[in-house]
CSV table of C-alpha atoms and ligand atoms in Angstrom, one decimal:
chain,number,residue,atom,x,y,z
A,1,MET,CA,-8.9,-2.4,7.1
A,2,LEU,CA,-11.2,-2.7,4.1
A,3,ASN,CA,-10.3,-5.7,1.8
A,4,LEU,CA,-12.7,-6.0,-1.1
A,5,ILE,CA,-12.9,-8.3,-4.1
A,6,ILE,CA,-14.7,-6.8,-7.1
A,7,PHE,CA,-16.3,-9.7,-9.0
A,8,GLY,CA,-18.1,-10.1,-12.2
A,9,ALA,CA,-18.0,-11.3,-15.8
A,10,PRO,CA,-15.7,-9.8,-18.4
A,11,GLY,CA,-16.9,-6.3,-19.2
A,12,SER,CA,-19.1,-6.0,-16.0
A,13,GLY,CA,-17.2,-2.9,-15.1
A,14,LYS,CA,-14.9,-4.1,-12.4
A,15,GLY,CA,-11.9,-1.9,-13.6
A,16,THR,CA,-14.2,1.1,-14.0
A,17,GLN,CA,-15.7,0.9,-10.5
A,18,SER,CA,-12.2,0.0,-8.9
A,19,ASP,CA,-10.8,3.3,-10.0
A,20,LEU,CA,-13.5,5.1,-8.1
A,21,LEU,CA,-13.4,2.9,-5.1
A,22,LYS,CA,-9.7,3.2,-4.6
A,23,GLU,CA,-10.0,6.9,-4.6
A,24,LYS,CA,-12.9,7.0,-2.1
A,25,TYR,CA,-11.6,4.5,0.4
A,26,GLY,CA,-7.8,4.9,-0.2
A,27,LEU,CA,-7.3,1.4,-1.2
A,28,CYS,CA,-4.5,-0.4,-3.1
A,29,HIS,CA,-6.1,-1.5,-6.4
A,30,ILE,CA,-4.7,-4.8,-7.8
A,31,SER,CA,-6.0,-5.8,-11.2
A,32,THR,CA,-4.6,-9.0,-12.4
A,33,GLY,CA,-5.6,-8.1,-15.9
A,34,ASP,CA,-3.5,-4.9,-15.8
A,35,VAL,CA,-0.6,-6.9,-14.1
A,36,LEU,CA,-0.7,-9.4,-17.0
A,37,ARG,CA,-0.9,-6.8,-19.7
A,38,ALA,CA,2.1,-5.0,-18.2
A,39,LYS,CA,4.1,-8.2,-18.3
A,40,ILE,CA,3.0,-8.8,-21.9
A,41,LYS,CA,4.2,-5.3,-22.8
A,42,SER,CA,7.7,-5.8,-21.3
A,43,ARG,CA,8.0,-9.0,-23.4
A,44,THR,CA,9.2,-11.0,-20.4
A,45,GLU,CA,9.1,-14.8,-20.6
A,46,LEU,CA,6.1,-14.8,-18.3
A,47,GLY,CA,4.4,-12.1,-20.3
A,48,LEU,CA,4.8,-14.1,-23.5
A,49,LYS,CA,3.3,-17.2,-21.9
A,50,ALA,CA,0.4,-15.0,-20.5
A,51,GLU,CA,-0.3,-13.6,-23.9
A,52,SER,CA,-0.8,-17.0,-25.4
A,53,PHE,CA,-3.7,-17.7,-23.0
A,54,ILE,CA,-5.2,-14.1,-23.0
A,55,SER,CA,-5.4,-13.9,-26.8
A,56,LYS,CA,-7.5,-17.0,-26.9
A,57,GLY,CA,-9.7,-15.8,-24.1
A,58,GLN,CA,-8.4,-18.5,-21.7
A,59,LEU,CA,-7.4,-18.0,-18.1
A,60,ILE,CA,-3.7,-18.0,-17.1
A,61,PRO,CA,-3.0,-21.4,-15.3
A,62,ASP,CA,-3.8,-21.2,-11.5
A,63,SER,CA,-0.2,-22.0,-10.4
A,64,LEU,CA,1.3,-19.1,-12.3
A,65,MET,CA,-1.6,-16.7,-11.3
A,66,ILE,CA,-1.4,-17.5,-7.7
A,67,ASP,CA,2.4,-17.0,-7.5
A,68,ILE,CA,1.9,-13.6,-9.3
A,69,LEU,CA,-0.8,-12.4,-7.0
A,70,ALA,CA,1.0,-13.4,-3.9
A,71,LYS,CA,4.1,-11.5,-5.0
A,72,VAL,CA,2.2,-8.4,-6.0
A,73,MET,CA,0.3,-8.3,-2.6
A,74,SER,CA,3.4,-8.7,-0.6
A,75,ASP,CA,5.1,-5.9,-2.5
A,76,GLN,CA,2.5,-3.5,-1.1
A,77,THR,CA,3.2,-2.3,2.4
A,78,ASP,CA,1.5,0.4,4.6
A,79,VAL,CA,-1.9,0.3,2.7
A,80,GLN,CA,-5.3,0.9,4.2
A,81,GLY,CA,-6.7,-2.1,2.4
A,82,PHE,CA,-6.9,-3.9,-1.0
A,83,ILE,CA,-9.4,-4.1,-3.8
A,84,LEU,CA,-8.7,-7.3,-5.8
A,85,ASP,CA,-10.0,-6.9,-9.4
A,86,GLY,CA,-10.1,-10.0,-11.5
A,87,PHE,CA,-8.9,-12.3,-8.7
A,88,PRO,CA,-9.9,-14.9,-7.8
A,89,ARG,CA,-11.4,-16.3,-11.0
A,90,THR,CA,-11.4,-20.0,-10.1
A,91,LEU,CA,-12.0,-22.1,-7.0
A,92,PRO,CA,-8.3,-22.9,-6.5
A,93,GLN,CA,-7.5,-19.2,-6.7
A,94,ALA,CA,-10.1,-18.5,-4.0
A,95,GLU,CA,-8.7,-21.1,-1.7
A,96,ALA,CA,-5.1,-19.7,-2.4
A,97,LEU,CA,-6.2,-16.2,-1.5
A,98,LYS,CA,-7.7,-17.5,1.8
A,99,VAL,CA,-4.3,-18.8,2.7
A,100,VAL,CA,-2.4,-15.6,1.7
A,101,LEU,CA,-4.9,-13.4,3.7
A,102,GLU,CA,-4.5,-15.8,6.8
A,103,GLU,CA,-0.7,-15.5,6.5
A,104,LYS,CA,-1.0,-11.7,6.4
A,105,LYS,CA,-3.6,-11.8,9.4
A,106,MET,CA,-6.0,-10.0,7.1
A,107,GLU,CA,-9.7,-10.6,6.6
A,108,LEU,CA,-11.8,-10.4,3.5
A,109,SER,CA,-14.5,-7.6,4.2
A,110,ALA,CA,-16.7,-8.3,1.2
A,111,VAL,CA,-17.1,-9.6,-2.4
A,112,ILE,CA,-18.9,-7.0,-4.4
A,113,ALA,CA,-20.3,-8.7,-7.4
A,114,LEU,CA,-21.5,-6.7,-10.5
A,115,GLU,CA,-24.5,-8.4,-12.1
A,116,VAL,CA,-24.9,-7.5,-15.8
A,117,GLU,CA,-26.9,-9.3,-18.6
A,118,GLU,CA,-24.9,-11.1,-21.3
A,119,GLY,CA,-26.1,-9.0,-24.2
A,120,GLU,CA,-24.9,-5.8,-22.4
A,121,LEU,CA,-21.4,-7.4,-21.6
A,122,MET,CA,-20.9,-8.2,-25.2
A,123,GLN,CA,-22.0,-4.7,-26.4
A,124,ARG,CA,-19.6,-3.0,-23.9
A,125,LEU,CA,-16.6,-5.3,-24.8
A,126,VAL,CA,-17.1,-4.9,-28.6
A,127,LYS,CA,-17.2,-1.1,-28.1
A,128,ARG,CA,-14.0,-1.1,-26.0
A,129,GLY,CA,-12.4,-3.3,-28.7
A,130,GLU,CA,-12.9,-0.4,-31.3
A,131,VAL,CA,-10.6,1.9,-29.2
A,132,SER,CA,-8.6,-0.3,-26.8
A,133,GLY,CA,-6.7,-2.4,-29.3
A,134,ARG,CA,-6.8,-5.2,-26.8
A,135,ALA,CA,-6.4,-8.6,-28.4
A,136,ASP,CA,-9.1,-10.1,-26.4
A,137,ASP,CA,-11.8,-7.6,-27.2
A,138,ASN,CA,-13.1,-9.0,-30.4
A,139,GLU,CA,-16.3,-10.9,-30.8
A,140,GLU,CA,-14.9,-14.4,-31.1
A,141,VAL,CA,-12.6,-14.1,-28.1
A,142,ILE,CA,-15.2,-12.3,-26.0
A,143,LYS,CA,-17.5,-15.3,-26.6
A,144,SER,CA,-15.0,-17.7,-25.3
A,145,ARG,CA,-14.2,-15.3,-22.3
A,146,LEU,CA,-17.8,-15.5,-21.4
A,147,LYS,CA,-17.8,-19.3,-21.7
A,148,VAL,CA,-14.8,-19.6,-19.4
A,149,TYR,CA,-16.6,-17.2,-16.9
A,150,HIS,CA,-19.6,-19.5,-16.9
A,151,ASN,CA,-17.6,-22.7,-16.4
A,152,GLN,CA,-14.7,-21.6,-14.1
A,153,THR,CA,-15.7,-18.4,-12.4
A,154,PHE,CA,-19.4,-18.5,-11.9
A,155,PRO,CA,-19.1,-21.2,-9.2
A,156,LEU,CA,-17.4,-18.7,-6.9
A,157,ILE,CA,-20.7,-17.0,-6.4
A,158,ASP,CA,-22.0,-20.0,-4.3
A,159,TYR,CA,-18.5,-20.2,-2.6
A,160,TYR,CA,-18.7,-16.7,-1.3
A,161,LYS,CA,-22.4,-16.8,-0.5
A,162,GLN,CA,-21.5,-19.8,1.9
A,163,GLU,CA,-18.7,-17.7,3.4
A,164,GLY,CA,-21.3,-14.9,4.0
A,165,LYS,CA,-19.3,-12.5,2.0
A,166,TYR,CA,-21.4,-12.0,-1.2
A,167,HIS,CA,-22.9,-8.8,-2.0
A,168,GLY,CA,-24.6,-8.7,-5.5
A,169,VAL,CA,-25.1,-5.3,-7.0
A,170,LYS,CA,-27.0,-4.5,-10.3
A,171,GLY,CA,-24.2,-3.5,-12.6
A,172,GLU,CA,-26.3,-1.7,-15.3
A,173,GLY,CA,-27.1,2.0,-15.4
A,174,SER,CA,-24.7,4.9,-15.3
A,175,VAL,CA,-21.3,4.5,-13.7
A,176,GLN,CA,-22.1,6.8,-10.9
A,177,GLU,CA,-25.5,5.0,-10.2
A,178,ILE,CA,-23.6,1.7,-9.9
A,179,PHE,CA,-20.9,3.3,-7.8
A,180,GLY,CA,-23.7,4.6,-5.5
A,181,ARG,CA,-25.2,1.1,-5.1
A,182,ILE,CA,-21.6,-0.3,-4.3
A,183,THR,CA,-20.8,2.3,-1.7
A,184,ALA,CA,-24.1,1.8,0.0
A,185,GLU,CA,-23.1,-2.0,0.5
A,186,ILE,CA,-19.7,-1.0,1.8
A,187,ASP,CA,-20.9,1.6,4.1
A,188,ALA,CA,-23.4,-0.8,5.6
A,189,LEU,CA,-20.7,-3.4,6.4
B,1,B4P,P1,-9.5,-8.3,-17.1
B,1,B4P,O1,-8.6,-7.1,-17.5
B,1,B4P,O2,-9.8,-8.5,-15.7
B,1,B4P,O3,-10.7,-8.0,-18.1
B,1,B4P,P2,-12.3,-7.7,-17.9
B,1,B4P,O4,-12.9,-8.8,-17.1
B,1,B4P,O5,-12.7,-7.5,-19.4
B,1,B4P,O6,-12.5,-6.2,-17.3
B,1,B4P,P3,-13.6,-5.4,-16.4
B,1,B4P,O7,-14.7,-6.2,-15.9
B,1,B4P,O8,-12.6,-4.8,-15.5
B,1,B4P,O9,-14.2,-4.4,-17.4
B,1,B4P,P4,-14.1,-2.9,-17.5
B,1,B4P,O10,-14.4,-2.2,-16.1
B,1,B4P,O11,-12.9,-2.5,-18.2
B,1,B4P,O12,-8.9,-9.7,-17.6
B,1,B4P,C1,-8.3,-9.9,-19.0
B,1,B4P,C2,-7.8,-11.3,-19.2
B,1,B4P,O13,-6.7,-11.5,-18.3
B,1,B4P,C3,-8.8,-12.5,-18.8
B,1,B4P,O14,-9.6,-12.9,-19.8
B,1,B4P,C4,-7.7,-13.6,-18.5
B,1,B4P,O15,-7.2,-14.2,-19.7
B,1,B4P,C5,-6.6,-12.9,-17.9
B,1,B4P,N1,-6.7,-13.0,-16.4
B,1,B4P,C6,-7.0,-11.9,-15.5
B,1,B4P,N2,-7.1,-12.2,-14.2
B,1,B4P,C7,-6.9,-13.6,-14.2
B,1,B4P,C8,-6.9,-14.7,-13.2
B,1,B4P,N3,-7.2,-14.3,-11.9
B,1,B4P,N4,-6.7,-15.9,-13.5
B,1,B4P,C9,-6.4,-16.2,-14.8
B,1,B4P,N5,-6.4,-15.3,-15.8
B,1,B4P,C10,-6.6,-14.0,-15.6
B,1,B4P,O16,-15.4,-2.6,-18.4
B,1,B4P,C11,-15.6,-3.0,-19.7
B,1,B4P,C12,-16.1,-1.9,-20.6
B,1,B4P,O17,-17.4,-1.5,-20.2
B,1,B4P,C13,-15.3,-0.7,-20.7
B,1,B4P,O18,-15.1,-0.2,-22.0
B,1,B4P,C14,-16.0,0.4,-19.8
B,1,B4P,O19,-15.9,1.7,-20.3
B,1,B4P,C15,-17.5,-0.1,-20.1
B,1,B4P,N6,-18.4,0.2,-19.0
B,1,B4P,C16,-18.0,0.0,-17.7
B,1,B4P,N7,-19.1,0.4,-16.8
B,1,B4P,C17,-20.1,0.7,-17.8
B,1,B4P,C18,-21.5,1.2,-17.5
B,1,B4P,N8,-22.0,1.4,-16.3
B,1,B4P,N9,-22.2,1.3,-18.7
B,1,B4P,C19,-21.6,1.2,-19.9
B,1,B4P,N10,-20.4,0.8,-20.2
B,1,B4P,C20,-19.7,0.6,-19.1
């Protein structure tokens, strides 16, 4: 079973590469951003709460996010493995994931981290904002998302290095070039 985390700053291409990875390796793709956006669209109580954080570029509180993730994972049966895109984003989320995987007798295969310069991230997200209509893809909110990434998510790099799971990949170049780098890492596992 191949269980991956795709890790990186906002706009690093996690969603883009996950789409290709799920096809190649037959994985179940769980994007917490997509899960939250679906909840916002359906105007549930949870969705409205999530919207208030996302529109400011903040993270959804850990307790809420961890429950959502555990539920989404347990709804999936008979899969060849997972690709977690956008989770974990904080140390408590990483610790919670460890517990969920242990309960399921599953092991994390690797953390694939997309490494992209900040100027490039900003450019990509501003460009996406012109077509996506996403409330969090405007310059002001992107700046706060990048700040949140540095303060809350960046420490996970050391966490997963210590666990021996971290695989850094240069996330700049064409989508196919980056995909080639990622699959080389996975195939060498
Ligand atoms: P996400 O949906 O995860 O948003 P993201 O980080 O911006 O997306 P990603 O890195 O996948 O970028 P993409 O491939 O689309 O999260 C949104 C919000 O939800 C968060 O800010 C937070 O509030 C909340 N949230 C989610 N998970 C959470 C958690 N665990 N805890 C708490 N809160 C959580 O690529 C971006 C753009 O770049 C695209 O337009 C793409 O076309 C382009 N691109 C991709 N690869 C490229 C390349 N090689 N060259 C040029 N452009 C490229």
